[in-house]
Amino acid sequence: MNPCPCGSGWPLAACCEPILDGVLAETAEALMRSRYTAYLLGRYDYLRRSWHPDTRPEPGALGGTQPTWISLEIVDTEAGNPDDDEGMVDFIASYRSGGKGKQLHEQSRFVRVDSEWRYLDGRCEVRDIGRNDLCPCGSGRKFKRCCGGS
Protein backbone atom coordinates (compact mmCIF):
# COMPACT_ATOMS: atom_id res chain seq x y z
CA MET A 1 0.00 0.00 0.00
CA ASN A 2 1.29 3.43 -0.97
CA PRO A 3 -0.02 5.72 1.83
CA CYS A 4 -1.36 9.12 0.89
CA PRO A 5 1.09 11.91 1.79
CA CYS A 6 -1.78 13.98 3.21
CA GLY A 7 -1.74 11.88 6.38
CA SER A 8 -5.31 10.61 6.10
CA GLY A 9 -4.24 7.01 6.65
CA TRP A 10 -5.78 5.99 3.33
CA PRO A 11 -3.86 4.69 0.33
CA LEU A 12 -2.95 7.41 -2.19
CA ALA A 13 -5.05 5.65 -4.86
CA ALA A 14 -8.17 5.90 -2.65
CA CYS A 15 -7.53 9.37 -1.23
CA CYS A 16 -5.92 12.28 -3.09
CA GLU A 17 -4.90 10.64 -6.36
CA PRO A 18 -8.43 10.51 -7.83
CA ILE A 19 -8.90 14.21 -6.97
CA LEU A 20 -5.57 15.09 -8.59
CA ASP A 21 -6.76 13.20 -11.67
CA GLY A 22 -10.09 15.04 -11.97
CA VAL A 23 -12.61 13.64 -9.46
CA LEU A 24 -14.22 16.58 -7.63
CA ALA A 25 -13.31 17.05 -3.97
CA GLU A 26 -16.43 16.66 -1.83
CA THR A 27 -15.24 18.97 0.96
CA ALA A 28 -12.89 21.89 1.47
CA GLU A 29 -10.72 19.64 3.63
CA ALA A 30 -10.45 17.06 0.85
CA LEU A 31 -9.34 19.83 -1.53
CA MET A 32 -6.80 21.08 1.06
CA ARG A 33 -5.38 17.58 1.50
CA SER A 34 -5.15 17.08 -2.27
CA ARG A 35 -3.37 20.42 -2.66
CA TYR A 36 -0.77 19.42 -0.05
CA THR A 37 -0.26 16.15 -1.92
CA ALA A 38 0.04 18.06 -5.20
CA TYR A 39 2.78 20.27 -3.74
CA LEU A 40 4.62 17.17 -2.53
CA LEU A 41 4.29 15.44 -5.92
CA GLY A 42 5.01 18.54 -8.00
CA ARG A 43 1.55 18.55 -9.62
CA TYR A 44 1.50 22.27 -10.40
CA ASP A 45 -1.10 21.80 -13.12
CA TYR A 46 -3.55 20.61 -10.47
CA LEU A 47 -2.59 23.39 -8.04
CA ARG A 48 -3.40 26.03 -10.66
CA ARG A 49 -6.71 24.33 -11.57
CA SER A 50 -7.76 24.12 -7.91
CA TRP A 51 -7.04 27.83 -7.27
CA HIS A 52 -9.82 30.42 -7.41
CA PRO A 53 -9.55 32.31 -10.73
CA ASP A 54 -9.41 35.70 -8.94
CA THR A 55 -6.35 34.78 -6.84
CA ARG A 56 -4.62 32.19 -9.07
CA PRO A 57 -0.90 32.90 -9.62
CA GLU A 58 0.42 33.52 -13.11
CA PRO A 59 1.64 30.51 -15.12
CA GLY A 60 5.19 29.65 -14.13
CA ALA A 61 4.84 31.26 -10.68
CA LEU A 62 4.67 27.86 -8.99
CA GLY A 63 7.61 25.50 -8.74
CA GLY A 64 11.23 26.44 -8.40
CA THR A 65 13.12 25.33 -5.33
CA GLN A 66 10.85 22.98 -3.45
CA PRO A 67 11.08 22.13 0.23
CA THR A 68 11.04 18.58 1.49
CA TRP A 69 7.54 18.17 2.89
CA ILE A 70 7.34 16.20 6.14
CA SER A 71 3.73 16.17 7.31
CA LEU A 72 0.31 17.76 7.22
CA GLU A 73 -1.81 18.26 10.32
CA ILE A 74 -5.39 19.49 10.04
CA VAL A 75 -5.99 21.65 13.11
CA ASP A 76 -9.60 22.67 12.51
CA THR A 77 -12.25 23.11 9.84
CA GLU A 78 -15.24 25.43 9.63
CA ALA A 79 -18.02 24.59 7.19
CA GLY A 80 -16.67 23.36 3.84
CA ASN A 81 -18.99 20.35 3.80
CA PRO A 82 -20.70 18.95 0.69
CA ASP A 83 -23.72 21.26 1.16
CA ASP A 84 -21.70 24.44 1.93
CA ASP A 85 -20.45 27.10 -0.49
CA GLU A 86 -17.60 28.34 1.72
CA GLY A 87 -15.21 26.74 4.14
CA MET A 88 -12.03 27.24 6.13
CA VAL A 89 -9.29 24.73 6.86
CA ASP A 90 -6.71 25.50 9.54
CA PHE A 91 -3.60 23.37 9.00
CA ILE A 92 0.09 23.02 9.76
CA ALA A 93 2.38 21.80 6.98
CA SER A 94 5.87 20.88 8.17
CA TYR A 95 8.83 20.89 5.84
CA ARG A 96 12.58 21.12 5.57
CA SER A 97 14.27 23.77 3.47
CA GLY A 98 17.87 24.94 3.40
CA GLY A 99 18.74 22.48 6.15
CA LYS A 100 16.18 23.95 8.56
CA GLY A 101 12.83 22.66 9.72
CA LYS A 102 9.83 24.94 9.26
CA GLN A 103 6.11 24.83 9.92
CA LEU A 104 3.62 26.73 7.80
CA HIS A 105 0.47 27.38 9.83
CA GLU A 106 -2.33 28.61 7.58
CA GLN A 107 -6.03 29.31 7.79
CA SER A 108 -7.13 28.71 4.19
CA ARG A 109 -10.40 29.92 2.73
CA PHE A 110 -12.21 27.85 0.14
CA VAL A 111 -15.25 28.67 -1.98
CA ARG A 112 -17.26 26.88 -4.62
CA VAL A 113 -16.95 28.02 -8.22
CA ASP A 114 -19.37 26.28 -10.60
CA SER A 115 -19.97 23.56 -7.98
CA GLU A 116 -16.23 22.86 -7.51
CA TRP A 117 -14.22 23.69 -4.40
CA ARG A 118 -11.43 26.21 -5.05
CA TYR A 119 -8.68 27.59 -2.83
CA LEU A 120 -9.33 31.33 -2.44
CA ASP A 121 -6.62 32.60 -0.08
CA GLY A 122 -5.10 32.11 3.33
CA ARG A 123 -3.54 33.77 6.30
CA CYS A 124 -0.28 32.12 7.28
CA GLU A 125 2.65 32.21 9.64
CA VAL A 126 5.93 30.31 9.36
CA ARG A 127 7.91 29.22 12.38
CA ASP A 128 11.13 27.27 12.82
CA ILE A 129 11.13 23.73 14.11
CA GLY A 130 13.71 23.57 16.89
CA ARG A 131 16.38 20.89 16.66
CA ASN A 132 15.20 19.46 20.00
CA ASP A 133 11.47 19.70 19.18
CA LEU A 134 9.59 16.48 18.56
CA CYS A 135 9.67 15.63 14.87
CA PRO A 136 6.36 16.48 13.17
CA CYS A 137 6.46 13.19 11.25
CA GLY A 138 5.14 11.45 14.36
CA SER A 139 8.19 9.26 15.05
CA GLY A 140 8.44 10.46 18.66
CA ARG A 141 12.11 11.36 18.13
CA LYS A 142 13.71 14.79 18.26
CA PHE A 143 13.71 16.65 14.94
CA LYS A 144 17.54 16.68 14.77
CA ARG A 145 17.62 12.86 15.06
CA CYS A 146 14.81 12.28 12.56
CA CYS A 147 13.69 14.40 9.58
CA GLY A 148 16.11 17.19 10.54
CA GLY A 149 19.19 15.02 10.16
CA SER A 150 21.59 15.97 7.40
mmCIF file with all atom_site columns, C-alpha atoms in Angstrom, residues 2-3 20 24 32 72 76 78 96 120:
data_model
loop_
_atom_site.group_PDB
_atom_site.id
_atom_site.type_symbol
_atom_site.label_atom_id
_atom_site.label_alt_id
_atom_site.label_comp_id
_atom_site.label_asym_id
_atom_site.label_entity_id
_atom_site.label_seq_id
_atom_site.pdbx_PDB_ins_code
_atom_site.Cartn_x
_atom_site.Cartn_y
_atom_site.Cartn_z
_atom_site.occupancy
_atom_site.B_iso_or_equiv
_atom_site.pdbx_formal_charge
_atom_site.auth_seq_id
_atom_site.auth_comp_id
_atom_site.auth_asym_id
_atom_site.auth_atom_id
_atom_site.pdbx_PDB_model_num
ATOM 1  C CA . ASN A 1 2   ? 1.289   3.430  -0.972 1.00 0.00 ? 2   ASN A CA 1
ATOM 2  C CA . PRO A 1 3   ? -0.022  5.718  1.831  1.00 0.00 ? 3   PRO A CA 1
ATOM 3  C CA . LEU A 1 20  ? -5.574  15.091 -8.589 1.00 0.00 ? 20  LEU A CA 1
ATOM 4  C CA . LEU A 1 24  ? -14.218 16.581 -7.628 1.00 0.00 ? 24  LEU A CA 1
ATOM 5  C CA . MET A 1 32  ? -6.803  21.076 1.059  1.00 0.00 ? 32  MET A CA 1
ATOM 6  C CA . LEU A 1 72  ? 0.310   17.759 7.218  1.00 0.00 ? 72  LEU A CA 1
ATOM 7  C CA . ASP A 1 76  ? -9.601  22.674 12.506 1.00 0.00 ? 76  ASP A CA 1
ATOM 8  C CA . GLU A 1 78  ? -15.238 25.430 9.627  1.00 0.00 ? 78  GLU A CA 1
ATOM 9  C CA . ARG A 1 96  ? 12.581  21.123 5.565  1.00 0.00 ? 96  ARG A CA 1
ATOM 10 C CA . LEU A 1 120 ? -9.327  31.334 -2.436 1.00 0.00 ? 120 LEU A CA 1
#
